[in-house]
Amino acid sequence: MCFSATDPTGGAGMQADLMTLSALGCHPLGVVTAVTVQDTTGVEEIVPMDDDLVVDQARVLLSDVPVSAFKIGVMGSVENIAAIAEIISDYPHLPVVFDPVLSSGRGDELADEEMVIALQELLLPLTTVLTPNSLEARRLAQFGDDDDEDDESDNRQDPLALDECARLLIAAGCGHVLLTGTHESTLRVSNVLYGHGGVIRRDEWDRLPGSYHGSGCTLASALAAWLAQGLDVGAAVQAAQEYTWRTLVNGFRPGMGQYLPDRFFWTRNSNMDADDGSDD
C-alpha cells in the first residue's frame, strides 16, 4: 500500500510507485495524500487531501485486501502524517518503507518545519527502512540533534557527517536507514545501509549525467516490493538498487525538464544486461 501524492508527469509520487511495484510483480494499492500541479521542470502547487479522506481510502482497502508492505512518500500536511501513523501502527508486523520527500528536485518546498517534526516524532519510530538522500537526512537529523542534552549544534557551522545523521535517525526509532549519496560531490554515488550496529552494506554506482525526477521514489518503491515478497532488508536493498540503476541508465526526457526513470525498460531493451554499470 502506497501513501503518496500524485505526479501528473508520471515521474515521481503515486504514479512512480504504481509503475515500480507493478514492474516488480506486486499489485499496488494507492492512497492519495495530495494532488500536485507540476511538470518535469518543477512543482507549481500541492493541495493536501483532507485527513479523513486519507483514512477512509486506507481503511476501506485494508478491510478488503491483504497488504504485505507499506510505502510512504509525500503526505501533504501534519494532519495526514498523524493519520497515516495511526493507520500503520495497527500493522506492526508489516514492513514500512518511508521516503522522506522534503523538497522537489528543483528545490520546491514540500514539507515545512512543523511537518518535519511530525515526521520525526510520529513516523520514524514506525519505519522499517528510511530512504533519505543526504540533504533530507541532515534536515531530519538536525531536529533530533537539537533535543540532545549534550548537543552543541547551535554552534556548529559544518553540516552533520552522514554517519552521524544515520545514527541520530536510528536513535529516533528507525529500524534501518538507507542513505543515498546522489547529492554529495563524490565521483561515484555511494549508498549506505545502516542498522543499529552501524554500517550493514555500502554500494557504489557510477554517477550518471543529467538530473533525474523520481529516482528516490523508484528506489523506495522497489525496496517495498522486495520486502513484500519476503526478502530480508539487506537483500531487498541490493535488489532495489540494481533495479533503480537500470531504470536510470535507460531513463528518458519527455519534456523540457528532468529525465525520468524507465521502470519498464526491459520491454524496450531485450538485452537487460547491456547497460548494467554496477560492475564498472
Short mmCIF file of C-alpha atoms in Angstrom, two decimals:
data_model
loop_
_atom_site.label_atom_id
_atom_site.label_comp_id
_atom_site.label_asym_id
_atom_site.label_seq_id
_atom_site.Cartn_x
_atom_site.Cartn_y
_atom_site.Cartn_z
CA MET A 1 0.00 0.00 0.00
CA CYS A 2 1.38 3.38 -1.09
CA PHE A 3 0.62 6.67 0.63
CA SER A 4 1.69 9.22 -1.99
CA ALA A 5 0.90 12.48 -3.71
CA THR A 6 0.02 12.41 -7.39
CA ASP A 7 2.51 13.45 -10.06
CA PRO A 8 0.92 14.10 -13.47
CA THR A 9 4.29 13.70 -15.23
CA GLY A 10 4.49 10.05 -14.17
CA GLY A 11 8.00 10.72 -12.92
CA ALA A 12 7.54 10.52 -9.16
CA GLY A 13 4.86 10.20 -6.50
CA MET A 14 1.92 7.86 -6.78
CA GLN A 15 2.43 7.19 -10.48
CA ALA A 16 6.06 6.19 -9.90
CA ASP A 17 5.06 3.94 -7.02
CA LEU A 18 2.38 2.17 -9.06
CA MET A 19 4.66 1.60 -12.04
CA THR A 20 7.60 0.39 -9.96
CA LEU A 21 5.59 -2.03 -7.85
CA SER A 22 3.80 -3.38 -10.91
CA ALA A 23 7.11 -3.82 -12.75
CA LEU A 24 8.43 -5.93 -9.86
CA GLY A 25 5.44 -8.25 -9.65
CA CYS A 26 3.36 -6.62 -6.93
CA HIS A 27 -0.23 -5.39 -7.03
CA PRO A 28 -0.07 -1.83 -5.68
CA LEU A 29 -2.83 -0.20 -3.65
CA GLY A 30 -2.77 3.59 -3.80
CA VAL A 31 -3.89 6.05 -1.13
CA VAL A 32 -3.70 9.62 -2.47
CA THR A 33 -2.39 12.08 0.13
CA ALA A 34 -2.17 15.20 -2.04
CA VAL A 35 -2.67 16.40 -5.61
CA THR A 36 0.11 18.33 -7.31
CA VAL A 37 0.31 20.70 -10.24
CA GLN A 38 3.71 20.12 -11.84
CA ASP A 39 5.66 19.35 -14.96
CA THR A 40 9.13 17.92 -15.50
CA THR A 41 10.73 21.25 -14.51
CA GLY A 42 9.18 21.52 -11.04
CA VAL A 43 6.16 21.68 -8.72
CA GLU A 44 3.78 24.62 -9.10
CA GLU A 45 1.23 23.71 -6.42
CA ILE A 46 0.44 20.98 -3.90
CA VAL A 47 -3.04 20.51 -2.45
CA PRO A 48 -3.25 18.10 0.52
CA MET A 49 -6.19 15.72 0.77
CA ASP A 50 -8.36 16.01 3.85
CA ASP A 51 -7.02 13.64 6.51
CA ASP A 52 -10.43 11.98 6.93
CA LEU A 53 -10.39 11.10 3.23
CA VAL A 54 -6.89 9.66 3.55
CA VAL A 55 -8.08 7.49 6.45
CA ASP A 56 -11.19 6.38 4.56
CA GLN A 57 -9.17 5.41 1.46
CA ALA A 58 -6.80 3.28 3.52
CA ARG A 59 -9.27 1.68 5.93
CA VAL A 60 -11.65 0.55 3.19
CA LEU A 61 -8.80 -1.11 1.30
CA LEU A 62 -7.25 -2.67 4.40
CA SER A 63 -10.57 -4.23 5.38
CA ASP A 64 -10.78 -5.89 1.96
CA VAL A 65 -7.32 -6.67 0.57
CA PRO A 66 -4.34 -8.30 2.37
CA VAL A 67 -1.32 -5.99 2.43
CA SER A 68 2.32 -7.12 2.59
CA ALA A 69 4.13 -3.77 3.00
CA PHE A 70 3.61 -0.03 3.29
CA LYS A 71 5.44 2.62 1.27
CA ILE A 72 5.16 6.28 2.32
CA GLY A 73 6.06 9.34 0.26
CA VAL A 74 4.76 12.92 0.28
CA MET A 75 1.92 13.34 2.78
CA GLY A 76 0.99 16.98 2.34
CA SER A 77 0.06 18.02 5.89
CA VAL A 78 0.68 17.40 9.57
CA GLU A 79 -2.85 16.01 9.84
CA ASN A 80 -2.14 13.46 7.14
CA ILE A 81 1.12 12.46 8.82
CA ALA A 82 -0.75 11.79 12.07
CA ALA A 83 -3.50 9.87 10.26
CA ILE A 84 -1.04 7.64 8.38
CA ALA A 85 0.98 6.97 11.53
CA GLU A 86 -2.20 5.85 13.30
CA ILE A 87 -3.11 3.53 10.42
CA ILE A 88 0.22 1.78 10.05
CA SER A 89 0.65 1.43 13.82
CA ASP A 90 -2.21 -1.08 13.65
CA TYR A 91 0.00 -3.35 11.48
CA PRO A 92 3.30 -3.63 13.38
CA HIS A 93 4.20 -6.90 11.62
CA LEU A 94 4.34 -5.25 8.16
CA PRO A 95 7.49 -3.58 6.79
CA VAL A 96 7.30 0.18 6.30
CA VAL A 97 9.49 1.95 3.73
CA PHE A 98 9.47 5.72 4.21
CA ASP A 99 10.89 8.03 1.53
CA PRO A 100 11.02 11.44 3.29
CA VAL A 101 10.48 13.71 0.30
CA LEU A 102 11.01 17.19 1.78
CA SER A 103 11.51 19.11 -1.47
CA SER A 104 11.32 18.56 -5.21
CA GLY A 105 14.35 18.09 -7.43
CA ARG A 106 14.15 21.80 -8.32
CA GLY A 107 14.07 22.70 -4.63
CA ASP A 108 10.34 23.38 -4.24
CA GLU A 109 9.42 23.05 -0.56
CA LEU A 110 7.16 20.07 0.15
CA ALA A 111 7.42 19.97 3.96
CA ASP A 112 7.67 22.84 6.44
CA GLU A 113 9.35 22.60 9.84
CA GLU A 114 6.15 21.58 11.61
CA MET A 115 5.76 18.68 9.19
CA VAL A 116 9.40 17.65 9.59
CA ILE A 117 8.97 17.47 13.37
CA ALA A 118 5.78 15.43 12.94
CA LEU A 119 7.60 13.05 10.59
CA GLN A 120 10.33 12.55 13.14
CA GLU A 121 8.06 12.08 16.14
CA LEU A 122 5.25 10.05 14.59
CA LEU A 123 6.66 8.11 11.64
CA LEU A 124 10.34 7.40 12.26
CA PRO A 125 9.53 5.04 15.18
CA LEU A 126 7.28 3.03 12.83
CA THR A 127 9.73 2.87 9.91
CA THR A 128 11.49 -0.32 8.89
CA VAL A 129 13.72 1.39 6.30
CA LEU A 130 14.09 5.15 5.86
CA THR A 131 15.46 6.16 2.44
CA PRO A 132 16.66 9.79 2.62
CA ASN A 133 19.16 11.48 0.37
CA SER A 134 21.92 13.36 2.18
CA LEU A 135 20.01 16.67 2.22
CA GLU A 136 16.92 15.03 3.71
CA ALA A 137 18.98 13.06 6.23
CA ARG A 138 20.69 16.20 7.52
CA ARG A 139 17.42 18.10 7.79
CA LEU A 140 15.65 15.28 9.65
CA ALA A 141 18.62 14.55 11.90
CA GLN A 142 19.10 18.18 12.92
CA PHE A 143 15.76 18.13 14.72
CA GLY A 144 16.78 15.08 16.72
CA ASP A 145 20.16 16.64 17.38
CA ASP A 146 18.52 19.77 18.78
CA ASP A 147 16.85 17.72 21.51
CA ASP A 148 20.08 16.15 22.76
CA GLU A 149 21.09 17.48 26.17
CA ASP A 150 24.75 17.37 25.18
CA ASP A 151 24.08 18.95 21.79
CA GLU A 152 26.28 21.75 20.54
CA SER A 153 24.63 22.01 17.12
CA ASP A 154 23.75 25.68 17.65
CA ASN A 155 27.48 26.43 17.46
CA ARG A 156 28.26 24.03 14.62
CA GLN A 157 28.78 25.58 11.18
CA ASP A 158 29.65 22.42 9.24
CA PRO A 159 26.89 20.02 8.15
CA LEU A 160 26.43 16.84 10.09
CA ALA A 161 28.51 13.89 8.92
CA LEU A 162 26.28 11.34 7.21
CA ASP A 163 27.26 8.56 9.60
CA GLU A 164 26.12 10.78 12.46
CA CYS A 165 22.86 11.57 10.65
CA ALA A 166 22.15 7.88 10.32
CA ARG A 167 22.94 7.29 13.99
CA LEU A 168 20.54 10.04 15.06
CA LEU A 169 17.77 8.80 12.76
CA ILE A 170 18.08 5.26 14.08
CA ALA A 171 18.10 6.62 17.62
CA ALA A 172 14.82 8.35 16.72
CA GLY A 173 13.30 4.94 16.05
CA CYS A 174 14.08 3.80 12.51
CA GLY A 175 14.96 0.15 12.08
CA HIS A 176 17.32 0.90 9.19
CA VAL A 177 18.45 3.92 7.18
CA LEU A 178 19.42 3.60 3.51
CA LEU A 179 21.22 6.89 2.94
CA THR A 180 21.72 7.75 -0.72
CA GLY A 181 24.62 9.86 -1.93
CA THR A 182 23.29 11.38 -5.14
CA HIS A 183 23.52 14.92 -3.73
CA GLU A 184 27.11 14.57 -2.49
CA SER A 185 30.06 15.85 -4.53
CA THR A 186 31.70 12.45 -4.98
CA LEU A 187 32.98 10.80 -8.15
CA ARG A 188 30.69 7.81 -7.65
CA VAL A 189 27.35 7.64 -5.86
CA SER A 190 27.68 5.85 -2.53
CA ASN A 191 24.53 4.40 -0.93
CA VAL A 192 24.94 3.12 2.62
CA LEU A 193 22.58 0.93 4.63
CA TYR A 194 22.78 1.47 8.40
CA GLY A 195 21.30 -0.56 11.22
CA HIS A 196 21.50 -0.34 15.00
CA GLY A 197 25.03 -1.78 14.87
CA GLY A 198 26.30 0.67 12.24
CA VAL A 199 27.00 0.12 8.54
CA ILE A 200 25.44 -3.04 7.09
CA ARG A 201 26.38 -2.59 3.45
CA ARG A 202 27.85 0.07 1.17
CA ASP A 203 27.21 0.12 -2.58
CA GLU A 204 28.78 2.40 -5.17
CA TRP A 205 27.37 3.32 -8.56
CA ASP A 206 28.73 5.36 -11.46
CA ARG A 207 27.36 8.89 -11.34
CA LEU A 208 25.14 9.42 -14.37
CA PRO A 209 24.97 12.69 -16.31
CA GLY A 210 21.82 14.76 -16.15
CA SER A 211 19.16 15.21 -13.47
CA TYR A 212 16.51 12.59 -12.71
CA HIS A 213 12.97 13.10 -11.40
CA GLY A 214 11.65 10.19 -9.34
CA SER A 215 14.79 8.18 -8.64
CA GLY A 216 14.12 8.24 -4.89
CA CYS A 217 10.50 7.17 -5.33
CA THR A 218 11.65 4.34 -7.59
CA LEU A 219 14.24 3.12 -5.10
CA ALA A 220 11.85 3.21 -2.12
CA SER A 221 9.03 1.51 -4.03
CA ALA A 222 11.38 -1.17 -5.34
CA LEU A 223 12.58 -1.77 -1.79
CA ALA A 224 8.98 -2.11 -0.60
CA ALA A 225 8.28 -4.54 -3.44
CA TRP A 226 11.16 -6.82 -2.49
CA LEU A 227 10.32 -6.69 1.22
CA ALA A 228 6.71 -7.54 0.39
CA GLN A 229 7.99 -10.60 -1.46
CA GLY A 230 9.90 -11.84 1.56
CA LEU A 231 13.50 -10.69 1.05
CA ASP A 232 15.40 -9.59 4.13
CA VAL A 233 16.42 -5.93 4.36
CA GLY A 234 19.98 -6.38 3.07
CA ALA A 235 18.96 -8.45 0.05
CA ALA A 236 16.00 -6.15 -0.68
CA VAL A 237 18.26 -3.08 -0.60
CA GLN A 238 20.68 -4.68 -3.05
CA ALA A 239 17.92 -5.76 -5.44
CA ALA A 240 16.17 -2.37 -5.25
CA GLN A 241 19.38 -0.51 -6.10
CA GLU A 242 20.10 -2.76 -9.07
CA TYR A 243 16.61 -2.23 -10.45
CA THR A 244 16.75 1.54 -9.89
CA TRP A 245 20.15 1.75 -11.59
CA ARG A 246 18.71 0.09 -14.69
CA THR A 247 15.73 2.46 -14.78
CA LEU A 248 18.09 5.45 -14.67
CA VAL A 249 20.53 4.15 -17.26
CA ASN A 250 17.53 3.66 -19.53
CA GLY A 251 15.93 6.97 -18.49
CA PHE A 252 14.33 9.34 -20.96
CA ARG A 253 13.48 13.04 -21.19
CA PRO A 254 9.85 13.50 -22.25
CA GLY A 255 9.68 17.26 -21.61
CA MET A 256 11.88 20.29 -21.08
CA GLY A 257 12.95 19.39 -17.54
CA GLN A 258 14.46 16.40 -15.81
CA TYR A 259 14.94 12.86 -17.10
CA LEU A 260 12.51 10.20 -15.86
CA PRO A 261 13.40 6.63 -14.89
CA ASP A 262 12.14 3.96 -17.30
CA ARG A 263 10.53 1.43 -14.96
CA PHE A 264 9.65 -0.88 -17.86
CA PHE A 265 12.99 -0.65 -19.61
CA TRP A 266 13.10 -4.36 -20.43
CA THR A 267 10.08 -4.02 -22.74
CA ARG A 268 12.25 -1.81 -24.98
CA ASN A 269 15.60 -3.47 -24.34
CA SER A 270 15.84 -7.19 -24.95
CA ASN A 271 19.36 -7.29 -23.52
CA MET A 272 18.78 -6.49 -19.84
CA ASP A 273 22.50 -6.66 -19.07
CA ALA A 274 23.69 -4.34 -21.85
CA ASP A 275 23.52 -1.17 -19.79
CA ASP A 276 24.34 -2.58 -16.37
CA GLY A 277 27.08 -0.41 -14.85
CA SER A 278 27.14 -1.98 -11.41
CA ASP A 279 30.42 -3.81 -12.11
CA ASP A 280 32.20 -0.90 -13.80
#
